[in-house]
Each structure stands twice: as structure tokens, then as C-alpha cells.
JSON list of C-alpha atoms in Angstrom, two decimals:
[
{"chain": "A", "resi": 1, "resn": "MET", "atom": "CA", "xyz": [0.00, 0.00, 0.00]},
{"chain": "A", "resi": 2, "resn": "ILE", "atom": "CA", "xyz": [1.38, 3.39, -1.01]},
{"chain": "A", "resi": 3, "resn": "ILE", "atom": "CA", "xyz": [1.83, 6.03, 1.68]},
{"chain": "A", "resi": 4, "resn": "THR", "atom": "CA", "xyz": [-0.69, 8.84, 1.39]},
{"chain": "A", "resi": 5, "resn": "ILE", "atom": "CA", "xyz": [-0.87, 12.51, 2.29]},
{"chain": "A", "resi": 6, "resn": "GLY", "atom": "CA", "xyz": [-1.33, 12.94, 6.03]},
{"chain": "A", "resi": 7, "resn": "GLN", "atom": "CA", "xyz": [0.58, 9.80, 6.98]},
{"chain": "A", "resi": 8, "resn": "PRO", "atom": "CA", "xyz": [3.86, 9.87, 8.90]},
{"chain": "A", "resi": 9, "resn": "ILE", "atom": "CA", "xyz": [7.12, 8.66, 7.41]},
{"chain": "A", "resi": 10, "resn": "PRO", "atom": "CA", "xyz": [7.94, 5.24, 8.89]},
{"chain": "A", "resi": 11, "resn": "ALA", "atom": "CA", "xyz": [10.63, 4.84, 11.54]},
{"chain": "A", "resi": 12, "resn": "ILE", "atom": "CA", "xyz": [13.46, 3.53, 9.35]},
{"chain": "A", "resi": 13, "resn": "THR", "atom": "CA", "xyz": [17.18, 3.86, 10.01]},
{"chain": "A", "resi": 14, "resn": "LEU", "atom": "CA", "xyz": [19.31, 4.58, 6.95]},
{"chain": "A", "resi": 15, "resn": "LYS", "atom": "CA", "xyz": [23.08, 4.96, 6.63]},
{"chain": "A", "resi": 16, "resn": "MET", "atom": "CA", "xyz": [24.64, 8.10, 5.20]},
{"chain": "A", "resi": 17, "resn": "LEU", "atom": "CA", "xyz": [28.30, 8.68, 4.38]},
{"chain": "A", "resi": 18, "resn": "ARG", "atom": "CA", "xyz": [29.46, 11.93, 5.91]},
{"chain": "A", "resi": 19, "resn": "ASP", "atom": "CA", "xyz": [32.92, 13.46, 6.25]},
{"chain": "A", "resi": 20, "resn": "ASN", "atom": "CA", "xyz": [33.47, 11.56, 9.52]},
{"chain": "A", "resi": 21, "resn": "GLY", "atom": "CA", "xyz": [32.29, 8.18, 8.18]},
{"chain": "A", "resi": 22, "resn": "ILE", "atom": "CA", "xyz": [29.04, 6.30, 7.86]},
{"chain": "A", "resi": 23, "resn": "GLN", "atom": "CA", "xyz": [26.33, 7.46, 10.24]},
{"chain": "A", "resi": 24, "resn": "ASP", "atom": "CA", "xyz": [22.94, 6.03, 11.10]},
{"chain": "A", "resi": 25, "resn": "ILE", "atom": "CA", "xyz": [20.08, 8.38, 10.26]},
{"chain": "A", "resi": 26, "resn": "VAL", "atom": "CA", "xyz": [16.87, 7.61, 12.16]},
{"chain": "A", "resi": 27, "resn": "LEU", "atom": "CA", "xyz": [14.40, 9.18, 9.76]},
{"chain": "A", "resi": 28, "resn": "THR", "atom": "CA", "xyz": [11.70, 10.06, 12.28]},
{"chain": "A", "resi": 29, "resn": "ASP", "atom": "CA", "xyz": [14.27, 11.97, 14.36]},
{"chain": "A", "resi": 30, "resn": "TYR", "atom": "CA", "xyz": [15.96, 13.52, 11.33]},
{"chain": "A", "resi": 31, "resn": "LEU", "atom": "CA", "xyz": [12.68, 14.91, 9.94]},
{"chain": "A", "resi": 32, "resn": "LYS", "atom": "CA", "xyz": [11.37, 16.27, 13.24]},
{"chain": "A", "resi": 33, "resn": "GLY", "atom": "CA", "xyz": [10.62, 19.98, 13.10]},
{"chain": "A", "resi": 34, "resn": "LYS", "atom": "CA", "xyz": [11.66, 20.35, 9.45]},
{"chain": "A", "resi": 35, "resn": "LYS", "atom": "CA", "xyz": [10.02, 20.93, 6.10]},
{"chain": "A", "resi": 36, "resn": "ILE", "atom": "CA", "xyz": [11.71, 18.60, 3.63]},
{"chain": "A", "resi": 37, "resn": "VAL", "atom": "CA", "xyz": [11.43, 18.01, -0.10]},
{"chain": "A", "resi": 38, "resn": "LEU", "atom": "CA", "xyz": [12.38, 14.39, -0.73]},
{"chain": "A", "resi": 39, "resn": "PHE", "atom": "CA", "xyz": [12.64, 13.13, -4.28]},
{"chain": "A", "resi": 40, "resn": "ALA", "atom": "CA", "xyz": [13.51, 9.58, -5.22]},
{"chain": "A", "resi": 41, "resn": "VAL", "atom": "CA", "xyz": [15.20, 8.21, -8.29]},
{"chain": "A", "resi": 42, "resn": "PRO", "atom": "CA", "xyz": [15.60, 4.64, -9.55]},
{"chain": "A", "resi": 43, "resn": "GLY", "atom": "CA", "xyz": [19.39, 4.80, -9.62]},
{"chain": "A", "resi": 44, "resn": "ALA", "atom": "CA", "xyz": [22.44, 7.00, -9.27]},
{"chain": "A", "resi": 45, "resn": "TYR", "atom": "CA", "xyz": [24.14, 7.79, -12.57]},
{"chain": "A", "resi": 46, "resn": "THR", "atom": "CA", "xyz": [21.28, 6.28, -14.60]},
{"chain": "A", "resi": 47, "resn": "PRO", "atom": "CA", "xyz": [20.45, 8.46, -17.63]},
{"chain": "A", "resi": 48, "resn": "THR", "atom": "CA", "xyz": [17.23, 10.22, -16.58]},
{"chain": "A", "resi": 49, "resn": "CYS", "atom": "CA", "xyz": [18.26, 10.50, -12.93]},
{"chain": "A", "resi": 50, "resn": "ASN", "atom": "CA", "xyz": [21.69, 11.88, -13.76]},
{"chain": "A", "resi": 51, "resn": "LEU", "atom": "CA", "xyz": [20.82, 14.15, -16.68]},
{"chain": "A", "resi": 52, "resn": "LYS", "atom": "CA", "xyz": [17.34, 15.46, -15.75]},
{"chain": "A", "resi": 53, "resn": "HIS", "atom": "CA", "xyz": [16.12, 14.74, -12.23]},
{"chain": "A", "resi": 54, "resn": "LEU", "atom": "CA", "xyz": [19.01, 15.57, -9.87]},
{"chain": "A", "resi": 55, "resn": "PRO", "atom": "CA", "xyz": [20.34, 18.51, -11.95]},
{"chain": "A", "resi": 56, "resn": "GLY", "atom": "CA", "xyz": [16.96, 20.27, -11.73]},
{"chain": "A", "resi": 57, "resn": "TYR", "atom": "CA", "xyz": [17.04, 20.16, -7.94]},
{"chain": "A", "resi": 58, "resn": "VAL", "atom": "CA", "xyz": [20.67, 21.27, -7.79]},
{"chain": "A", "resi": 59, "resn": "ALA", "atom": "CA", "xyz": [19.95, 24.23, -10.08]},
{"chain": "A", "resi": 60, "resn": "ASN", "atom": "CA", "xyz": [16.76, 25.21, -8.21]},
{"chain": "A", "resi": 61, "resn": "ALA", "atom": "CA", "xyz": [17.89, 24.48, -4.64]},
{"chain": "A", "resi": 62, "resn": "ASP", "atom": "CA", "xyz": [17.89, 28.12, -3.53]},
{"chain": "A", "resi": 63, "resn": "ALA", "atom": "CA", "xyz": [14.46, 28.81, -5.03]},
{"chain": "A", "resi": 64, "resn": "ILE", "atom": "CA", "xyz": [13.00, 25.67, -3.42]},
{"chain": "A", "resi": 65, "resn": "LYS", "atom": "CA", "xyz": [14.50, 26.55, -0.03]},
{"chain": "A", "resi": 66, "resn": "ALA", "atom": "CA", "xyz": [13.13, 30.11, -0.38]},
{"chain": "A", "resi": 67, "resn": "ASN", "atom": "CA", "xyz": [9.67, 28.51, -0.07]},
{"chain": "A", "resi": 68, "resn": "GLY", "atom": "CA", "xyz": [10.31, 27.53, 3.55]},
{"chain": "A", "resi": 69, "resn": "VAL", "atom": "CA", "xyz": [12.03, 24.22, 2.79]},
{"chain": "A", "resi": 70, "resn": "ASP", "atom": "CA", "xyz": [14.77, 23.33, 5.27]},
{"chain": "A", "resi": 71, "resn": "GLU", "atom": "CA", "xyz": [16.39, 20.60, 3.19]},
{"chain": "A", "resi": 72, "resn": "ILE", "atom": "CA", "xyz": [16.18, 18.83, -0.17]},
{"chain": "A", "resi": 73, "resn": "ILE", "atom": "CA", "xyz": [16.89, 15.10, -0.08]},
{"chain": "A", "resi": 74, "resn": "CYS", "atom": "CA", "xyz": [17.62, 12.82, -3.03]},
{"chain": "A", "resi": 75, "resn": "LEU", "atom": "CA", "xyz": [16.84, 9.19, -2.17]},
{"chain": "A", "resi": 76, "resn": "SER", "atom": "CA", "xyz": [18.01, 6.20, -4.18]},
{"chain": "A", "resi": 77, "resn": "VAL", "atom": "CA", "xyz": [18.50, 2.48, -3.67]},
{"chain": "A", "resi": 78, "resn": "ASN", "atom": "CA", "xyz": [22.28, 2.68, -3.84]},
{"chain": "A", "resi": 79, "resn": "ASP", "atom": "CA", "xyz": [25.04, 2.34, -1.29]},
{"chain": "A", "resi": 80, "resn": "PRO", "atom": "CA", "xyz": [26.33, 5.32, 0.74]},
{"chain": "A", "resi": 81, "resn": "PHE", "atom": "CA", "xyz": [29.59, 5.53, -1.22]},
{"chain": "A", "resi": 82, "resn": "VAL", "atom": "CA", "xyz": [27.83, 5.73, -4.59]},
{"chain": "A", "resi": 83, "resn": "MET", "atom": "CA", "xyz": [25.39, 8.36, -3.34]},
{"chain": "A", "resi": 84, "resn": "LYS", "atom": "CA", "xyz": [28.17, 10.54, -1.93]},
{"chain": "A", "resi": 85, "resn": "ALA", "atom": "CA", "xyz": [30.23, 10.27, -5.13]},
{"chain": "A", "resi": 86, "resn": "TRP", "atom": "CA", "xyz": [27.20, 10.99, -7.30]},
{"chain": "A", "resi": 87, "resn": "GLY", "atom": "CA", "xyz": [26.30, 14.05, -5.25]},
{"chain": "A", "resi": 88, "resn": "GLU", "atom": "CA", "xyz": [29.84, 15.38, -5.49]},
{"chain": "A", "resi": 89, "resn": "SER", "atom": "CA", "xyz": [30.07, 14.80, -9.25]},
{"chain": "A", "resi": 90, "resn": "ALA", "atom": "CA", "xyz": [26.67, 16.47, -9.79]},
{"chain": "A", "resi": 91, "resn": "GLY", "atom": "CA", "xyz": [27.52, 19.56, -7.75]},
{"chain": "A", "resi": 92, "resn": "ALA", "atom": "CA", "xyz": [24.86, 18.71, -5.15]},
{"chain": "A", "resi": 93, "resn": "THR", "atom": "CA", "xyz": [27.10, 19.28, -2.12]},
{"chain": "A", "resi": 94, "resn": "GLY", "atom": "CA", "xyz": [25.50, 21.92, 0.12]},
{"chain": "A", "resi": 95, "resn": "LYS", "atom": "CA", "xyz": [22.35, 21.95, -2.02]},
{"chain": "A", "resi": 96, "resn": "VAL", "atom": "CA", "xyz": [20.87, 18.45, -2.03]},
{"chain": "A", "resi": 97, "resn": "THR", "atom": "CA", "xyz": [21.42, 15.79, 0.64]},
{"chain": "A", "resi": 98, "resn": "MET", "atom": "CA", "xyz": [22.16, 12.42, -0.95]},
{"chain": "A", "resi": 99, "resn": "LEU", "atom": "CA", "xyz": [20.42, 9.72, 1.10]},
{"chain": "A", "resi": 100, "resn": "PRO", "atom": "CA", "xyz": [20.98, 6.03, 0.29]},
{"chain": "A", "resi": 101, "resn": "ASP", "atom": "CA", "xyz": [18.27, 3.45, 0.89]},
{"chain": "A", "resi": 102, "resn": "TRP", "atom": "CA", "xyz": [20.69, 0.65, 0.04]},
{"chain": "A", "resi": 103, "resn": "LYS", "atom": "CA", "xyz": [18.40, -2.21, 1.13]},
{"chain": "A", "resi": 104, "resn": "ALA", "atom": "CA", "xyz": [15.22, -0.55, -0.23]},
{"chain": "A", "resi": 105, "resn": "GLU", "atom": "CA", "xyz": [13.79, -0.52, 3.30]},
{"chain": "A", "resi": 106, "resn": "LEU", "atom": "CA", "xyz": [12.26, 2.94, 3.12]},
{"chain": "A", "resi": 107, "resn": "VAL", "atom": "CA", "xyz": [10.80, 2.65, -0.37]},
{"chain": "A", "resi": 108, "resn": "THR", "atom": "CA", "xyz": [9.35, -0.74, 0.57]},
{"chain": "A", "resi": 109, "resn": "ALA", "atom": "CA", "xyz": [7.76, 0.72, 3.72]},
{"chain": "A", "resi": 110, "resn": "LEU", "atom": "CA", "xyz": [6.39, 3.61, 1.62]},
{"chain": "A", "resi": 111, "resn": "GLY", "atom": "CA", "xyz": [4.97, 1.19, -0.95]},
{"chain": "A", "resi": 112, "resn": "LEU", "atom": "CA", "xyz": [7.00, 2.91, -3.66]},
{"chain": "A", "resi": 113, "resn": "THR", "atom": "CA", "xyz": [9.29, 0.20, -5.02]},
{"chain": "A", "resi": 114, "resn": "LEU", "atom": "CA", "xyz": [10.09, -0.36, -8.67]},
{"chain": "A", "resi": 115, "resn": "ASP", "atom": "CA", "xyz": [10.98, -3.75, -10.10]},
{"chain": "A", "resi": 116, "resn": "GLY", "atom": "CA", "xyz": [14.07, -3.01, -12.17]},
{"chain": "A", "resi": 117, "resn": "THR", "atom": "CA", "xyz": [15.15, -6.62, -12.63]},
{"chain": "A", "resi": 118, "resn": "GLY", "atom": "CA", "xyz": [14.37, -6.48, -16.35]},
{"chain": "A", "resi": 119, "resn": "VAL", "atom": "CA", "xyz": [17.13, -3.92, -16.85]},
{"chain": "A", "resi": 120, "resn": "GLY", "atom": "CA", "xyz": [19.55, -5.35, -14.29]},
{"chain": "A", "resi": 121, "resn": "LEU", "atom": "CA", "xyz": [18.73, -3.01, -11.39]},
{"chain": "A", "resi": 122, "resn": "GLY", "atom": "CA", "xyz": [16.75, -5.22, -9.00]},
{"chain": "A", "resi": 123, "resn": "THR", "atom": "CA", "xyz": [14.41, -3.55, -6.52]},
{"chain": "A", "resi": 124, "resn": "ARG", "atom": "CA", "xyz": [14.62, 0.23, -6.79]},
{"chain": "A", "resi": 125, "resn": "ALA", "atom": "CA", "xyz": [12.67, 3.34, -5.85]},
{"chain": "A", "resi": 126, "resn": "GLN", "atom": "CA", "xyz": [9.88, 4.57, -8.03]},
{"chain": "A", "resi": 127, "resn": "ARG", "atom": "CA", "xyz": [10.49, 8.10, -9.25]},
{"chain": "A", "resi": 128, "resn": "PHE", "atom": "CA", "xyz": [8.59, 10.43, -6.93]},
{"chain": "A", "resi": 129, "resn": "MET", "atom": "CA", "xyz": [8.66, 13.72, -5.05]},
{"chain": "A", "resi": 130, "resn": "MET", "atom": "CA", "xyz": [7.15, 14.34, -1.64]},
{"chain": "A", "resi": 131, "resn": "VAL", "atom": "CA", "xyz": [6.98, 17.20, 0.78]},
{"chain": "A", "resi": 132, "resn": "ILE", "atom": "CA", "xyz": [7.33, 16.18, 4.41]},
{"chain": "A", "resi": 133, "resn": "GLU", "atom": "CA", "xyz": [6.50, 18.53, 7.26]},
{"chain": "A", "resi": 134, "resn": "ASN", "atom": "CA", "xyz": [7.53, 17.46, 10.76]},
{"chain": "A", "resi": 135, "resn": "GLY", "atom": "CA", "xyz": [7.65, 13.85, 9.59]},
{"chain": "A", "resi": 136, "resn": "VAL", "atom": "CA", "xyz": [4.23, 13.84, 7.88]},
{"chain": "A", "resi": 137, "resn": "VAL", "atom": "CA", "xyz": [3.67, 13.66, 4.11]},
{"chain": "A", "resi": 138, "resn": "THR", "atom": "CA", "xyz": [1.91, 16.81, 2.87]},
{"chain": "A", "resi": 139, "resn": "ASP", "atom": "CA", "xyz": [2.38, 16.30, -0.88]},
{"chain": "A", "resi": 140, "resn": "LEU", "atom": "CA", "xyz": [3.21, 13.26, -3.00]},
{"chain": "A", "resi": 141, "resn": "GLN", "atom": "CA", "xyz": [3.75, 13.05, -6.74]},
{"chain": "A", "resi": 142, "resn": "VAL", "atom": "CA", "xyz": [4.60, 9.65, -8.25]},
{"chain": "A", "resi": 143, "resn": "GLU", "atom": "CA", "xyz": [5.66, 9.28, -11.87]},
{"chain": "A", "resi": 144, "resn": "PRO", "atom": "CA", "xyz": [3.52, 6.74, -13.76]},
{"chain": "A", "resi": 145, "resn": "VAL", "atom": "CA", "xyz": [6.54, 5.91, -15.96]},
{"chain": "A", "resi": 146, "resn": "ALA", "atom": "CA", "xyz": [9.99, 5.53, -14.37]},
{"chain": "A", "resi": 147, "resn": "SER", "atom": "CA", "xyz": [11.79, 7.33, -17.19]},
{"chain": "A", "resi": 148, "resn": "ALA", "atom": "CA", "xyz": [9.58, 10.44, -16.95]},
{"chain": "A", "resi": 149, "resn": "VAL", "atom": "CA", "xyz": [10.25, 13.56, -14.90]},
{"chain": "A", "resi": 150, "resn": "GLU", "atom": "CA", "xyz": [6.90, 15.26, -15.35]},
{"chain": "A", "resi": 151, "resn": "LEU", "atom": "CA", "xyz": [5.38, 15.16, -11.84]},
{"chain": "A", "resi": 152, "resn": "SER", "atom": "CA", "xyz": [8.46, 14.88, -9.63]},
{"chain": "A", "resi": 153, "resn": "GLY", "atom": "CA", "xyz": [10.92, 17.36, -11.09]},
{"chain": "A", "resi": 154, "resn": "ALA", "atom": "CA", "xyz": [12.17, 20.54, -9.46]},
{"chain": "A", "resi": 155, "resn": "ASP", "atom": "CA", "xyz": [10.02, 22.78, -11.67]},
{"chain": "A", "resi": 156, "resn": "VAL", "atom": "CA", "xyz": [6.81, 21.03, -10.58]},
{"chain": "A", "resi": 157, "resn": "CYS", "atom": "CA", "xyz": [8.03, 21.01, -6.99]},
{"chain": "A", "resi": 158, "resn": "LEU", "atom": "CA", "xyz": [8.51, 24.79, -7.11]},
{"chain": "A", "resi": 159, "resn": "THR", "atom": "CA", "xyz": [5.04, 25.32, -8.56]},
{"chain": "A", "resi": 160, "resn": "ARG", "atom": "CA", "xyz": [3.43, 23.13, -5.90]},
{"chain": "A", "resi": 161, "resn": "LEU", "atom": "CA", "xyz": [5.33, 24.80, -3.06]},
{"chain": "A", "resi": 162, "resn": "ALA", "atom": "CA", "xyz": [4.28, 28.26, -4.28]},
{"chain": "A", "resi": 163, "resn": "ALA", "atom": "CA", "xyz": [0.58, 27.29, -4.54]}
]
């Protein structure tokens, strides 16, 4: 069952690579008291994710944050090392937090998995964007086609935040 607007983000612990090593991030604690834009991609460095989805958020980070957003998070089913390297290569450092869901625990709990076995990816995240306020989902846009960035891109996010 897919998470819906008004529901809290599940209590999942993820691992993030920071300058001082890998740290556990307890999502319910991390989101407390913040307004977050979280967007998910099927895979780091994959064509649409790398060329369209992440770059839009990097380019529009200041405008998104100007709408009262404390942090922008990019989530992908990849390991912490890949997510950190991808963020650095994409110029996301200081703009977009790269959060790995390496065992697909969060996307499974959200009901937003994608079966990428046909293209060699295994279980991945569907492409989506959500706004989370104090740990509760206030907006959710899920792409009907994994290769599309029509509902979950930074431009749509900006429009929805300004509404």
C-alpha cells in the first residue's frame, strides 16, 4: 500500500556517508521539526536520474528553499559511497542531501518500489517527489513511468510549493 498525504514517514534507520564516516540516520528523528522536499530516483548515474532529475534540484535548490524548505533530499537504492560520489560529481554538495536506501527498506515501507530486474537493477525506488512537514507527508507526486520527470521534477516542486 502506497503512503498517502497525512501519513507519517515510517521509523526507518538509513546509513549516510558523511565526512566523519558512515552514520545512522533515524528518519523520524531527522525529519522532526523540518520541512523537507524528498525526491527519489531509480538509480544514481542512470540516464534520466543523472541528466534530468538531480540537476533540476541542484539548479533550483535556492528557489526551493526560499519557499520555507529546510532541506532537499535525493533518495536512491544505492550504497552510501555511490550516493556521496554521485552528489559530489553532480555539484549537489550543500544543495541536495544524498540519502541512500541501500536495502530498499524505506521505499518498501512507503509502498514505492520499482521492479528493475528487467534492466539489471533489482528492486529500486519509483520516481517520486514528496513534501514532508515534521515527519508527515503533505504532498506526494509519483511518476507513472519511471523514465519520466513530469510530476516529480524541481520545476513542478517549485510550482506546488508556491501554490
